């Protein structure tokens, strides 16, 4: 039942995630007609931070529900084979279905939403961009998890600002998506979801960056943690 619940929440959160971003853009650019003005961009950032807090709260309520395959993979790579298979063949497909359904519905309800982010540079530059952005956000997430801030607000605040900052850095190049399910959903709506550039830039590069971030984090901080555990065990034996 726990796994069924995770599949349900992954699908729902993925559906809601693509709607949230699209609704913010529609509200700021079309309804208020602020365009790319400083006021419009500021309001967009404020609203984005707000819904990121909301999704962080939903992740707690759902006991691990996620809208990003990279979040699931980072946990799966650190767990058992059974957990990895469940993530790869259960949770990620659920996230893709939820994202695709969300994009399809919002395009029908709000045709002005557009076609999502596109690759505006060559394929190698795009893959490097998405890879670097993903590496950085995964490192931030792992760092927050290791430090384990007691304040939900502070932890979510740091994560939200990091995501938004990296998104802005990559927005003119690849869209700064850092979410394969969301990227796939918009590409599916355009009909270019099985192209080499989509697979390489929005899937392979982020996944490889996630693995590299996990490996790097363990290399830099893993031994110290193991040494600390060894010291604690020695103290217990001495007592």
Short mmCIF file of C-alpha atoms in Angstrom, two decimals:
data_model
loop_
_atom_site.label_atom_id
_atom_site.label_comp_id
_atom_site.label_asym_id
_atom_site.label_seq_id
_atom_site.Cartn_x
_atom_site.Cartn_y
_atom_site.Cartn_z
CA UNK A 1 0.00 0.00 0.00
CA UNK A 2 2.88 2.37 0.71
CA UNK A 3 4.25 1.93 -2.80
CA UNK A 4 0.82 2.35 -4.36
CA UNK A 5 0.48 5.57 -2.42
CA UNK A 6 3.84 6.80 -3.71
CA UNK A 7 2.84 6.04 -7.30
CA UNK A 8 -0.40 7.96 -6.82
CA UNK A 9 1.33 10.96 -5.28
CA UNK A 10 4.08 10.98 -7.90
CA UNK A 11 1.47 11.13 -10.65
CA UNK A 12 -0.58 13.83 -8.92
CA UNK A 13 2.40 15.99 -7.96
CA UNK A 14 3.84 15.77 -11.48
CA UNK A 15 0.49 16.82 -12.91
CA UNK A 16 0.26 19.74 -10.49
CA UNK A 17 3.88 20.80 -11.04
CA UNK A 18 3.53 21.49 -14.78
CA UNK A 19 0.29 23.34 -14.08
CA UNK A 20 1.89 25.50 -11.40
CA UNK A 21 4.69 26.78 -13.60
CA UNK A 22 2.37 27.34 -16.55
CA UNK A 23 -0.26 29.17 -14.49
CA UNK A 24 2.36 31.52 -13.04
CA UNK A 25 3.54 32.45 -16.54
CA UNK A 26 -0.01 32.96 -17.77
CA UNK A 27 -0.89 35.10 -14.75
CA UNK A 28 2.20 37.32 -15.00
CA UNK A 29 2.67 37.59 -18.76
CA UNK A 30 -0.87 37.36 -20.13
CA UNK A 31 -3.32 38.33 -17.37
CA UNK A 32 -1.30 41.13 -15.76
CA UNK A 33 0.59 41.80 -19.02
CA UNK A 34 3.79 42.63 -17.17
CA UNK A 35 5.93 40.87 -19.74
CA UNK A 36 9.66 40.63 -19.04
CA UNK A 37 9.68 43.81 -16.98
CA UNK A 38 11.49 43.85 -13.60
CA UNK A 39 8.11 43.91 -11.86
CA UNK A 40 6.93 40.90 -13.83
CA UNK A 41 10.07 38.88 -13.19
CA UNK A 42 10.00 39.76 -9.49
CA UNK A 43 6.37 38.68 -9.16
CA UNK A 44 7.15 35.47 -11.03
CA UNK A 45 9.97 34.66 -8.60
CA UNK A 46 7.77 35.37 -5.57
CA UNK A 47 4.97 33.15 -6.86
CA UNK A 48 7.46 30.43 -7.78
CA UNK A 49 8.92 30.40 -4.27
CA UNK A 50 5.41 30.20 -2.86
CA UNK A 51 4.43 27.14 -4.88
CA UNK A 52 7.78 25.48 -4.17
CA UNK A 53 6.99 25.75 -0.47
CA UNK A 54 3.59 24.23 -1.21
CA UNK A 55 5.15 21.29 -3.05
CA UNK A 56 7.71 20.78 -0.29
CA UNK A 57 4.82 20.56 2.16
CA UNK A 58 3.02 18.08 -0.10
CA UNK A 59 6.18 15.95 -0.22
CA UNK A 60 6.07 15.73 3.57
CA UNK A 61 2.34 15.01 3.64
CA UNK A 62 2.68 12.29 0.99
CA UNK A 63 5.68 10.77 2.81
CA UNK A 64 8.05 10.99 -0.11
CA UNK A 65 5.97 11.88 -3.14
CA UNK A 66 7.99 13.58 -5.89
CA UNK A 67 7.50 15.25 -9.26
CA UNK A 68 11.08 14.98 -10.51
CA UNK A 69 12.67 11.68 -11.66
CA UNK A 70 16.07 12.96 -10.55
CA UNK A 71 14.86 13.18 -6.96
CA UNK A 72 13.68 9.58 -7.13
CA UNK A 73 16.87 8.38 -8.83
CA UNK A 74 19.14 10.06 -6.29
CA UNK A 75 17.36 8.08 -3.58
CA UNK A 76 17.20 4.88 -5.63
CA UNK A 77 20.94 4.87 -6.41
CA UNK A 78 21.61 5.01 -2.68
CA UNK A 79 19.22 2.19 -1.83
CA UNK A 80 18.61 -1.45 -2.68
CA UNK A 81 18.14 -3.06 -6.09
CA UNK A 82 14.47 -3.56 -5.33
CA UNK A 83 14.08 0.14 -4.59
CA UNK A 84 15.91 1.07 -7.78
CA UNK A 85 13.67 -1.15 -9.91
CA UNK A 86 10.57 0.31 -8.27
CA UNK A 87 11.81 3.82 -9.02
CA UNK A 88 12.84 3.07 -12.61
CA UNK A 89 9.79 1.05 -13.65
CA UNK A 90 7.14 2.43 -11.31
CA UNK A 91 7.69 5.92 -9.97
CA UNK A 92 9.36 7.52 -12.99
CA UNK A 93 6.70 6.27 -15.45
CA UNK A 94 4.03 7.60 -13.07
CA UNK A 95 5.74 10.99 -13.06
CA UNK A 96 5.92 10.99 -16.85
CA UNK A 97 2.23 10.11 -17.18
CA UNK A 98 1.27 12.82 -14.70
CA UNK A 99 3.39 15.43 -16.48
CA UNK A 100 2.10 14.53 -19.94
CA UNK A 101 -1.51 14.60 -18.75
CA UNK A 102 -0.92 17.96 -17.08
CA UNK A 103 0.60 19.57 -20.17
CA UNK A 104 -2.07 18.14 -22.47
CA UNK A 105 -4.88 19.47 -20.28
CA UNK A 106 -3.42 22.92 -19.70
CA UNK A 107 -2.82 23.38 -23.43
CA UNK A 108 -6.47 22.57 -24.06
CA UNK A 109 -7.71 24.91 -21.32
CA UNK A 110 -5.18 27.71 -21.92
CA UNK A 111 -3.90 27.59 -25.54
CA UNK A 112 -1.87 30.75 -24.86
CA UNK A 113 0.43 28.77 -22.56
CA UNK A 114 2.81 28.16 -25.46
CA UNK A 115 4.98 25.14 -26.21
CA UNK A 116 7.37 24.97 -23.28
CA UNK A 117 11.13 25.44 -23.19
CA UNK A 118 13.23 24.55 -26.22
CA UNK A 119 16.89 23.92 -26.81
CA UNK A 120 18.40 27.18 -28.09
CA UNK A 121 22.02 26.05 -28.41
CA UNK A 122 23.78 23.10 -30.02
CA UNK A 123 23.22 19.67 -28.56
CA UNK A 124 26.59 19.40 -26.78
CA UNK A 125 26.30 22.85 -25.22
CA UNK A 126 22.76 22.00 -24.12
CA UNK A 127 23.80 18.68 -22.57
CA UNK A 128 26.64 20.38 -20.70
CA UNK A 129 24.29 23.10 -19.45
CA UNK A 130 21.61 20.74 -18.15
CA UNK A 131 24.29 18.48 -16.71
CA UNK A 132 26.03 21.27 -14.77
CA UNK A 133 22.74 22.71 -13.49
CA UNK A 134 21.58 19.27 -12.37
CA UNK A 135 24.91 18.50 -10.70
CA UNK A 136 24.71 21.72 -8.71
CA UNK A 137 21.11 21.31 -7.54
CA UNK A 138 21.69 17.66 -6.54
CA UNK A 139 24.74 18.71 -4.53
CA UNK A 140 22.68 21.38 -2.79
CA UNK A 141 19.93 18.87 -2.02
CA UNK A 142 22.40 16.33 -0.66
CA UNK A 143 24.07 19.00 1.45
CA UNK A 144 20.76 20.07 2.96
CA UNK A 145 19.88 16.45 3.66
CA UNK A 146 23.22 15.84 5.36
CA UNK A 147 22.99 18.96 7.50
CA UNK A 148 19.33 18.13 8.15
CA UNK A 149 18.15 21.61 9.13
CA UNK A 150 15.42 21.38 11.74
CA UNK A 151 13.64 24.36 10.22
CA UNK A 152 11.37 23.31 7.36
CA UNK A 153 11.26 26.95 6.28
CA UNK A 154 15.03 27.40 6.05
CA UNK A 155 15.59 24.11 4.25
CA UNK A 156 12.88 24.84 1.68
CA UNK A 157 13.99 28.45 1.31
CA UNK A 158 17.57 27.50 0.45
CA UNK A 159 16.43 24.80 -1.96
CA UNK A 160 13.92 27.10 -3.67
CA UNK A 161 16.38 29.96 -4.17
CA UNK A 162 18.98 27.53 -5.51
CA UNK A 163 16.53 26.03 -8.01
CA UNK A 164 15.31 29.43 -9.20
CA UNK A 165 18.85 30.79 -9.54
CA UNK A 166 19.97 27.81 -11.61
CA UNK A 167 16.78 27.98 -13.67
CA UNK A 168 17.50 31.61 -14.54
CA UNK A 169 21.08 30.74 -15.52
CA UNK A 170 19.91 28.10 -17.98
CA UNK A 171 16.60 29.58 -19.12
CA UNK A 172 17.95 31.13 -22.34
CA UNK A 173 19.95 28.03 -23.26
CA UNK A 174 17.91 24.92 -22.45
CA UNK A 175 15.11 26.31 -20.32
CA UNK A 176 16.94 25.32 -17.15
CA UNK A 177 14.38 22.57 -16.59
CA UNK A 178 16.36 20.04 -14.53
CA UNK A 179 13.32 17.76 -14.64
CA UNK A 180 13.23 15.03 -17.32
CA UNK A 181 9.52 14.29 -16.81
CA UNK A 182 8.49 17.91 -17.30
CA UNK A 183 10.80 18.30 -20.30
CA UNK A 184 9.38 15.11 -21.83
CA UNK A 185 5.80 16.29 -21.35
CA UNK A 186 6.32 19.55 -23.25
CA UNK A 187 8.39 17.77 -25.92
CA UNK A 188 5.64 15.16 -26.29
CA UNK A 189 3.09 17.93 -26.82
CA UNK A 190 5.30 19.37 -29.58
CA UNK A 191 6.03 15.95 -31.08
CA UNK A 192 9.83 16.06 -30.65
CA UNK A 193 10.14 13.78 -27.62
CA UNK A 194 12.05 11.00 -29.38
CA UNK A 195 14.75 13.14 -30.95
CA UNK A 196 18.42 12.67 -30.13
CA UNK A 197 18.74 16.18 -28.70
CA UNK A 198 15.84 15.65 -26.28
CA UNK A 199 17.11 12.28 -25.05
CA UNK A 200 20.69 13.47 -24.67
CA UNK A 201 20.05 16.95 -23.23
CA UNK A 202 17.04 16.34 -21.00
CA UNK A 203 17.54 12.71 -19.97
CA UNK A 204 21.06 11.31 -20.30
CA UNK A 205 22.92 14.45 -19.22
CA UNK A 206 20.83 15.06 -16.05
CA UNK A 207 20.94 11.38 -15.06
CA UNK A 208 24.71 11.23 -15.52
CA UNK A 209 25.06 14.47 -13.57
CA UNK A 210 22.96 13.03 -10.75
CA UNK A 211 25.18 9.95 -10.55
CA UNK A 212 28.31 12.13 -10.63
CA UNK A 213 26.93 14.37 -7.87
CA UNK A 214 26.15 11.36 -5.67
CA UNK A 215 29.62 9.93 -6.26
CA UNK A 216 31.31 13.28 -5.63
CA UNK A 217 29.34 13.89 -2.46
CA UNK A 218 30.25 10.48 -1.07
CA UNK A 219 33.89 11.00 -2.04
CA UNK A 220 34.08 14.36 -0.28
CA UNK A 221 31.96 13.69 2.79
CA UNK A 222 31.47 9.93 2.97
CA UNK A 223 34.82 8.97 4.59
CA UNK A 224 34.45 11.55 7.35
CA UNK A 225 31.03 10.19 8.17
CA UNK A 226 32.38 6.63 8.23
CA UNK A 227 35.26 7.67 10.47
CA UNK A 228 32.85 9.37 12.86
CA UNK A 229 30.73 6.21 13.05
CA UNK A 230 33.88 4.15 13.67
CA UNK A 231 34.92 6.47 16.51
CA UNK A 232 31.46 6.24 18.06
CA UNK A 233 31.56 2.43 17.85
CA UNK A 234 34.98 2.38 19.52
CA UNK A 235 33.67 4.57 22.34
CA UNK A 236 30.73 2.22 22.87
CA UNK A 237 33.08 -0.78 23.02
CA UNK A 238 35.33 1.03 25.50
CA UNK A 239 32.37 1.72 27.76
#
